[in-house]
PDB file of C-alpha atoms in Angstrom:
ATOM      1  CA  MET A  24      40.659 -39.648 -11.135  1.00 76.00           C
ATOM      2  CA  ARG A  25      42.973 -38.386  -8.386  1.00 82.00           C
ATOM      3  CA  SER A  26      45.844 -37.965 -10.785  1.00 83.00           C
ATOM      4  CA  ALA A  27      43.610 -35.927 -13.145  1.00 82.00           C
ATOM      5  CA  ILE A  28      42.634 -33.616 -10.258  1.00 87.00           C
ATOM      6  CA  ALA A  29      46.277 -33.293  -9.229  1.00 81.00           C
ATOM      7  CA  LEU A  30      47.261 -32.489 -12.818  1.00 81.00           C
ATOM      8  CA  VAL A  31      44.548 -29.805 -13.146  1.00 83.00           C
ATOM      9  CA  ALA A  32      45.590 -28.296  -9.796  1.00 82.00           C
ATOM     10  CA  CYS A  33      49.235 -28.285 -10.861  1.00 84.00           C
ATOM     11  CA  VAL A  34      48.418 -26.592 -14.173  1.00 84.00           C
ATOM     12  CA  GLY A  35      46.318 -24.016 -12.307  1.00 83.00           C
ATOM     13  CA  VAL A  36      49.145 -23.208  -9.890  1.00 84.00           C
ATOM     14  CA  LEU A  37      51.647 -22.891 -12.742  1.00 83.00           C
ATOM     15  CA  ALA A  38      49.274 -20.573 -14.635  1.00 80.00           C
ATOM     16  CA  VAL A  39      48.950 -18.281 -11.592  1.00 82.00           C
ATOM     17  CA  VAL A  40      52.731 -18.225 -11.085  1.00 80.00           C
ATOM     18  CA  ASP A  41      53.336 -17.503 -14.778  1.00 78.00           C
ATOM     19  CA  TRP A  42      50.778 -14.678 -14.739  1.00 78.00           C
ATOM     20  CA  SER A  43      52.503 -13.119 -11.719  1.00 73.00           C
ATOM     21  CA  ILE A  44      55.882 -13.317 -13.480  1.00 77.00           C
ATOM     22  CA  VAL A  45      54.479 -11.704 -16.626  1.00 72.00           C
ATOM     23  CA  GLN A  46      52.978  -8.868 -14.557  1.00 73.00           C
ATOM     24  CA  ARG A  47      56.294  -8.215 -12.757  1.00 73.00           C
ATOM     25  CA  GLU A  48      58.236  -8.262 -16.036  1.00 74.00           C
ATOM     26  CA  HIS A  49      55.818  -5.735 -17.522  1.00 69.00           C
ATOM     27  CA  HIS A  50      56.212  -3.592 -14.387  1.00 67.00           C
ATOM     28  CA  LEU A  51      60.012  -3.692 -14.752  1.00 67.00           C
ATOM     29  CA  GLU A  52      59.849  -2.792 -18.456  1.00 75.00           C
ATOM     30  CA  SER A  53      57.242  -0.042 -18.370  1.00 72.00           C
ATOM     31  CA  GLY A  54      57.322   1.363 -14.836  1.00 78.00           C
ATOM     32  CA  ARG A  55      58.432   4.951 -14.266  1.00 83.00           C
ATOM     33  CA  ILE A  56      61.915   5.249 -12.760  1.00 83.00           C
ATOM     34  CA  VAL A  57      62.000   7.026  -9.397  1.00 87.00           C
ATOM     35  CA  TYR A  58      64.830   7.345  -6.879  1.00 88.00           C
ATOM     36  CA  LEU A  59      64.147   7.185  -3.141  1.00 85.00           C
ATOM     37  CA  GLU A  60      66.769   8.417  -0.720  1.00 88.00           C
ATOM     38  CA  LEU A  61      67.723   5.596   1.620  1.00 81.00           C
ATOM     39  CA  ALA A  62      69.456   5.026   4.900  1.00 69.00           C
ATOM     40  CA  PRO A  63      71.335   1.707   5.086  1.00 55.00           C
ATOM     41  CA  VAL A  64      70.985   0.043   8.465  1.00 64.00           C
ATOM     42  CA  ASP A  65      72.903  -3.240   8.719  1.00 55.00           C
ATOM     43  CA  PRO A  66      74.834  -4.785   5.823  1.00 53.00           C
ATOM     44  CA  ARG A  67      75.060  -8.373   7.060  1.00 55.00           C
ATOM     45  CA  SER A  68      72.861 -11.268   8.083  1.00 55.00           C
ATOM     46  CA  LEU A  69      74.358 -14.603   9.060  1.00 49.00           C
ATOM     47  CA  MET A  70      71.141 -16.445   8.228  1.00 53.00           C
ATOM     48  CA  GLN A  71      70.402 -14.763   4.903  1.00 60.00           C
ATOM     49  CA  GLY A  72      73.859 -13.941   3.549  1.00 64.00           C
ATOM     50  CA  ASP A  73      74.966 -10.445   2.685  1.00 76.00           C
ATOM     51  CA  TYR A  74      72.292  -7.786   2.504  1.00 78.00           C
ATOM     52  CA  MET A  75      71.663  -4.155   3.279  1.00 81.00           C
ATOM     53  CA  ALA A  76      68.673  -3.363   5.482  1.00 82.00           C
ATOM     54  CA  LEU A  77      66.881  -0.338   4.052  1.00 86.00           C
ATOM     55  CA  SER A  78      65.054   2.604   5.511  1.00 85.00           C
ATOM     56  CA  PHE A  79      63.712   5.391   3.291  1.00 89.00           C
ATOM     57  CA  ALA A  80      63.820   9.112   4.029  1.00 88.00           C
ATOM     58  CA  ILE A  81      60.283   9.666   2.717  1.00 90.00           C
ATOM     59  CA  ALA A  82      58.945   7.076   5.173  1.00 87.00           C
ATOM     60  CA  ARG A  83      60.407   9.052   8.073  1.00 84.00           C
ATOM     61  CA  GLU A  84      58.955  12.281   6.689  1.00 85.00           C
ATOM     62  CA  ALA A  85      55.509  10.769   6.102  1.00 87.00           C
ATOM     63  CA  GLN A  86      55.406   8.921   9.438  1.00 82.00           C
ATOM     64  CA  ALA A  87      54.435  12.104  11.337  1.00 80.00           C
ATOM     65  CA  ALA A  88      51.537  12.775   8.945  1.00 80.00           C
ATOM     66  CA  LEU A  89      50.479   9.148   9.260  1.00 79.00           C
ATOM     67  CA  ARG A  90      50.379   9.418  13.073  1.00 76.00           C
ATOM     68  CA  GLU A  91      48.527  12.730  12.880  1.00 75.00           C
ATOM     69  CA  ALA A  92      45.901  11.194  10.597  1.00 69.00           C
ATOM     70  CA  ARG A  93      45.766   8.178  12.948  1.00 70.00           C
ATOM     71  CA  GLN A  94      45.932   5.929   9.943  1.00 69.00           C
ATOM     72  CA  ALA A  95      47.060   2.408  10.715  1.00 71.00           C
ATOM     73  CA  GLU A  96      46.443   0.728   7.395  1.00 83.00           C
ATOM     74  CA  ASP A  97      48.165   0.429   4.050  1.00 88.00           C
ATOM     75  CA  GLY A  98      47.715   3.314   1.632  1.00 89.00           C
ATOM     76  CA  ARG A  99      49.468   5.777  -0.680  1.00 92.00           C
ATOM     77  CA  ILE A 100      51.485   8.932  -0.317  1.00 92.00           C
ATOM     78  CA  VAL A 101      52.085  11.631  -2.906  1.00 95.00           C
ATOM     79  CA  VAL A 102      55.651  12.546  -3.788  1.00 96.00           C
ATOM     80  CA  THR A 103      57.091  15.302  -5.923  1.00 96.00           C
ATOM     81  CA  VAL A 104      59.546  13.983  -8.506  1.00 96.00           C
ATOM     82  CA  GLY A 105      62.352  16.361  -9.411  1.00 94.00           C
ATOM     83  CA  SER A 106      63.959  16.645 -12.836  1.00 94.00           C
ATOM     84  CA  ASP A 107      66.667  14.269 -11.559  1.00 94.00           C
ATOM     85  CA  GLY A 108      64.028  11.641 -10.734  1.00 94.00           C
ATOM     86  CA  VAL A 109      64.471  11.933  -6.947  1.00 96.00           C
ATOM     87  CA  ALA A 110      61.175  11.693  -5.071  1.00 95.00           C
ATOM     88  CA  LYS A 111      60.415  13.969  -2.099  1.00 95.00           C
ATOM     89  CA  TYR A 112      57.465  13.569   0.251  1.00 94.00           C
ATOM     90  CA  ALA A 113      54.634  15.989  -0.544  1.00 94.00           C
ATOM     91  CA  ARG A 114      51.526  14.767   1.342  1.00 92.00           C
ATOM     92  CA  MET A 115      49.329  11.828   2.210  1.00 90.00           C
ATOM     93  CA  ASP A 116      47.138  10.776  -0.708  1.00 91.00           C
ATOM     94  CA  ASP A 117      43.682  12.257  -0.270  1.00 88.00           C
ATOM     95  CA  GLY A 118      42.404  11.504  -3.764  1.00 88.00           C
ATOM     96  CA  ARG A 119      43.071  14.976  -5.195  1.00 92.00           C
ATOM     97  CA  PRO A 120      44.351  15.028  -8.784  1.00 94.00           C
ATOM     98  CA  LEU A 121      48.116  14.967  -9.131  1.00 94.00           C
ATOM     99  CA  ALA A 122      50.219  17.801 -10.481  1.00 93.00           C
ATOM    100  CA  ALA A 123      52.492  17.065 -13.444  1.00 92.00           C
ATOM    101  CA  ASP A 124      55.502  16.470 -11.185  1.00 94.00           C
ATOM    102  CA  GLU A 125      53.651  14.320  -8.618  1.00 95.00           C
ATOM    103  CA  LEU A 126      53.296  10.572  -8.260  1.00 94.00           C
ATOM    104  CA  ARG A 127      51.474   8.208  -5.900  1.00 95.00           C
ATOM    105  CA  LEU A 128      53.516   5.565  -4.070  1.00 95.00           C
ATOM    106  CA  ARG A 129      51.955   2.622  -2.266  1.00 93.00           C
ATOM    107  CA  TYR A 130      53.101   1.884   1.276  1.00 91.00           C
ATOM    108  CA  ARG A 131      52.359  -0.834   3.781  1.00 89.00           C
ATOM    109  CA  ILE A 132      52.207  -0.579   7.550  1.00 87.00           C
ATOM    110  CA  ARG A 133      54.267  -3.250   9.303  1.00 84.00           C
ATOM    111  CA  ALA A 134      54.855  -3.183  13.058  1.00 80.00           C
ATOM    112  CA  GLY A 135      53.526   0.386  13.108  1.00 78.00           C
ATOM    113  CA  GLU A 136      56.090   1.587  10.557  1.00 81.00           C
ATOM    114  CA  MET A 137      55.635   2.721   6.954  1.00 85.00           C
ATOM    115  CA  LYS A 138      57.382   0.401   4.473  1.00 86.00           C
ATOM    116  CA  PHE A 139      57.962   0.765   0.721  1.00 87.00           C
ATOM    117  CA  ALA A 140      58.400  -2.258  -1.575  1.00 85.00           C
ATOM    118  CA  THR A 141      61.175  -3.961   0.402  1.00 84.00           C
ATOM    119  CA  ASN A 142      63.260  -3.523   3.508  1.00 82.00           C
ATOM    120  CA  ALA A 143      66.439  -5.166   2.202  1.00 82.00           C
ATOM    121  CA  TRP A 144      68.808  -5.272  -0.769  1.00 84.00           C
ATOM    122  CA  PHE A 145      70.517  -8.656  -1.137  1.00 82.00           C
ATOM    123  CA  PHE A 146      73.878  -8.920  -2.861  1.00 84.00           C
ATOM    124  CA  GLU A 147      76.513 -11.511  -3.589  1.00 83.00           C
ATOM    125  CA  GLU A 148      78.672 -12.494  -0.642  1.00 81.00           C
ATOM    126  CA  GLY A 149      81.915 -10.559  -0.537  1.00 82.00           C
ATOM    127  CA  THR A 150      80.617  -7.572  -2.524  1.00 84.00           C
ATOM    128  CA  ALA A 151      79.466  -5.429   0.424  1.00 80.00           C
ATOM    129  CA  ALA A 152      82.069  -2.723  -0.294  1.00 84.00           C
ATOM    130  CA  ARG A 153      80.423  -2.123  -3.666  1.00 88.00           C
ATOM    131  CA  TYR A 154      77.162  -1.072  -1.968  1.00 85.00           C
ATOM    132  CA  GLU A 155      78.564   0.919   0.965  1.00 84.00           C
ATOM    133  CA  PRO A 156      78.267   4.238  -0.922  1.00 88.00           C
ATOM    134  CA  ALA A 157      74.569   3.597  -1.736  1.00 88.00           C
ATOM    135  CA  ARG A 158      72.410   6.658  -1.108  1.00 92.00           C
ATOM    136  CA  TYR A 159      69.405   5.980  -3.329  1.00 94.00           C
ATOM    137  CA  GLY A 160      67.291   3.038  -4.370  1.00 92.00           C
ATOM    138  CA  GLU A 161      66.162   2.957  -7.996  1.00 94.00           C
ATOM    139  CA  PHE A 162      62.540   1.867  -8.276  1.00 94.00           C
ATOM    140  CA  ARG A 163      60.128   1.157 -11.083  1.00 93.00           C
ATOM    141  CA  VAL A 164      56.663   2.487 -10.263  1.00 92.00           C
ATOM    142  CA  ASP A 165      53.529   1.211 -11.980  1.00 91.00           C
ATOM    143  CA  PRO A 166      50.323   3.265 -12.460  1.00 88.00           C
ATOM    144  CA  ASP A 167      48.911   1.947  -9.145  1.00 89.00           C
ATOM    145  CA  GLY A 168      51.950   3.201  -7.202  1.00 91.00           C
ATOM    146  CA  GLU A 169      53.502  -0.233  -6.658  1.00 92.00           C
ATOM    147  CA  LEU A 170      57.290  -0.083  -6.392  1.00 92.00           C
ATOM    148  CA  LEU A 171      59.933  -2.597  -7.474  1.00 91.00           C
ATOM    149  CA  LEU A 172      63.516  -2.010  -6.346  1.00 92.00           C
ATOM    150  CA  THR A 173      65.824  -2.503  -9.334  1.00 91.00           C
ATOM    151  CA  ARG A 174      69.271  -1.237  -8.251  1.00 92.00           C
ATOM    152  CA  MET A 175      71.268   0.872  -5.839  1.00 91.00           C
ATOM    153  CA  ARG A 176      72.661   4.293  -6.745  1.00 93.00           C
ATOM    154  CA  GLY A 177      75.386   6.464  -5.194  1.00 93.00           C
ATOM    155  CA  LYS A 178      75.196  10.075  -3.993  1.00 91.00           C
ATOM    156  CA  ASP A 179      75.284  11.458  -7.551  1.00 93.00           C
ATOM    157  CA  LEU A 180      72.820   8.798  -8.740  1.00 95.00           C
ATOM    158  CA  GLN A 181      75.592   6.779 -10.384  1.00 94.00           C
ATOM    159  CA  PRO A 182      74.803   3.042 -10.647  1.00 92.00           C
ATOM    160  CA  LEU A 183      76.670   0.809  -8.189  1.00 90.00           C
TER     161      LEU A 183
END
């Protein structure tokens, strides 16, 4: 009996994990590509290997509006997406319909700071020089505004 319960639990866990993977793959395949300007912070971690800590320009721009609204919970901002795909902060999401060049992006509040998708880009040890010229993060955005970081881009949006 115990082994049957363990087997059912195991199958259930695997089904949930598989469903999550399928959702992420769909997000990567069908999400809209948007570039967020970034500010690398520290390219190395002894405990985690080589990585680039990330900070996004739109988070700094939106932080003042977030403080003014006294909002301390997760939410969405509205960005304007240029013809080059680069997103610029427009306003906090207030539910108004979006213009053709606007998009909602989901953010999370962690330690009082606005965070988007991830705060680090991990790369193979010894390849830090390849990512030093990074100026933009390439993201896939789903209809709910969830972001997935897919690659780093240089100042002219060239892939690194």
